[in-house]
Amino acid sequence: MVNLLELQLEEITEIEFNCSCGQYHEVNIGNVRIGKGVLGEIPEILSSYKGKKLLLVADKNTYQIAGQQVIEIIEEQFIFHTFIYEEDHLVADAKSIGRLLMEIDNDTEFILTIGSGTLNDITRYISAKTKIPYAIIATAPSMDGYASTVSPLIRNGVKTTFKGVYPIAIIGDTEIMKEAPMHMLQAGLGDVLGKYTGLADWKMSKILGIERNEPYCDNIANLVGDAVNKCVNAAPNLASRSDDTIDAIMEGLILAGLCIGLAGHSRPASGSEHQIAHYIEMIFLQKDIHSKWLHGNKVGVATLAVLEAYDYLFSMDIQDILSKGKYKTFDKGEWLQRIERCYGNMSKQIFALKEKELLVEAEQRQKRVELIVQKWDDMKNNCYLPLPSPEEIRGLLRETGAIDSPSELGVDRALFKDSLMVAKEIRNRYGIMQLLDDLGMLEEVSEHITKKYYGDNEQ
Ligand SMILES: [Zn+2]
Ligand SMILES: [Zn+2]
């Protein structure tokens, strides 16, 4: 039996096994090189492409950070041409994808990209479509998507997840990554902190027996937990930008990404906190709001809010909750209106999704509440109690200088409360926010958390 916790990161990049959870897990990334000076290993990593045609991709920032260095390393042994995106705010949309496609020659055999989230998402998608393999030279430990197989891309103004491929190599030179802007390093930490609540939500769905097609695995959950601990231990030194700290955060992010691959879905790395962050991202996109804050900065803030939600609910007694009878007062009409107001032309899709899973019919809701009562202690002991407190995580974010409130993200009171209320509707993935809804407490808890940040003022 494979013990994932005993393996080094390099050993988990290519692994397949029958797991004690009853599933078969596999992941296959050729190379993950993280450390000081690993950029020099590019010729060896890409040795089978020597003399073949490469496309080197960067944007103007990442080119400035590492472009020249990479060119010096590859210029003698590889044939390549360089493409640099000139946009100030590069987004992973049809335009950026089309632009890169135009740079690919018929005889291009490899794409080498210098960048982080957006450039990796664009290249991964192109690589999957063209079957031309790629490697990523990471410029910041800012998100967990390096070792992922999906690309979130913007289609018609809506963020949609597309299938991609693994890079054949992830090259994370700490000498380069530690020079990244501080909010990018903090974003990496934020994305990792989100795994706390993501794992709690996943476990909750297991306990309630509603994992749907995202089966739970203890081994994977423990591995993610281990990655989170490594990052959290290193985090207080983030400001020093020491090699060890950058190394630990990058390893945690890659490990989390690998766990998505092992599980075959993103549950190990994404729960209510990601849904809230995604909802805010979606609204920003609609309103054409560009801010410097990255996915991970939003996830960090949302994680705190979700920890508050766990704290509020599980500090209560389930019998007290039941005796108030609020779970019986769900108003389907009100719910429909809210979805329409918040999701606009996406609402039809959402209604269909929720109707199918019967989350809104009275009889189903009653059954769900009975199940919740039955499993309350189990959820409290195994989902809530292992979580850090909101104060701990707020302290950690502040210690690293990271933002910790939605207003710092540029989110106003109404949007924040909406995000708590409706972010969960985007898919059928059970977690704390749906649990609150099932118990008739979503409004109460969302208002409670919103008040903490914005005070009493309703408007
Ligand atoms: Zn994330
Ligand atoms: Zn398993």
Short mmCIF file of C-alpha atoms in Angstrom, two decimals, residues 7 40 52 54 234 391:
data_model
loop_
_atom_site.label_atom_id
_atom_site.label_comp_id
_atom_site.label_asym_id
_atom_site.label_seq_id
_atom_site.Cartn_x
_atom_site.Cartn_y
_atom_site.Cartn_z
CA LEU A 7 6.72 10.17 -0.49
CA GLY A 40 19.84 25.80 -15.39
CA LYS A 52 13.64 21.00 -32.60
CA LEU A 54 10.35 25.68 -29.61
CA ALA A 234 6.64 28.70 6.58
CA GLU A 391 -8.72 34.56 14.58
#
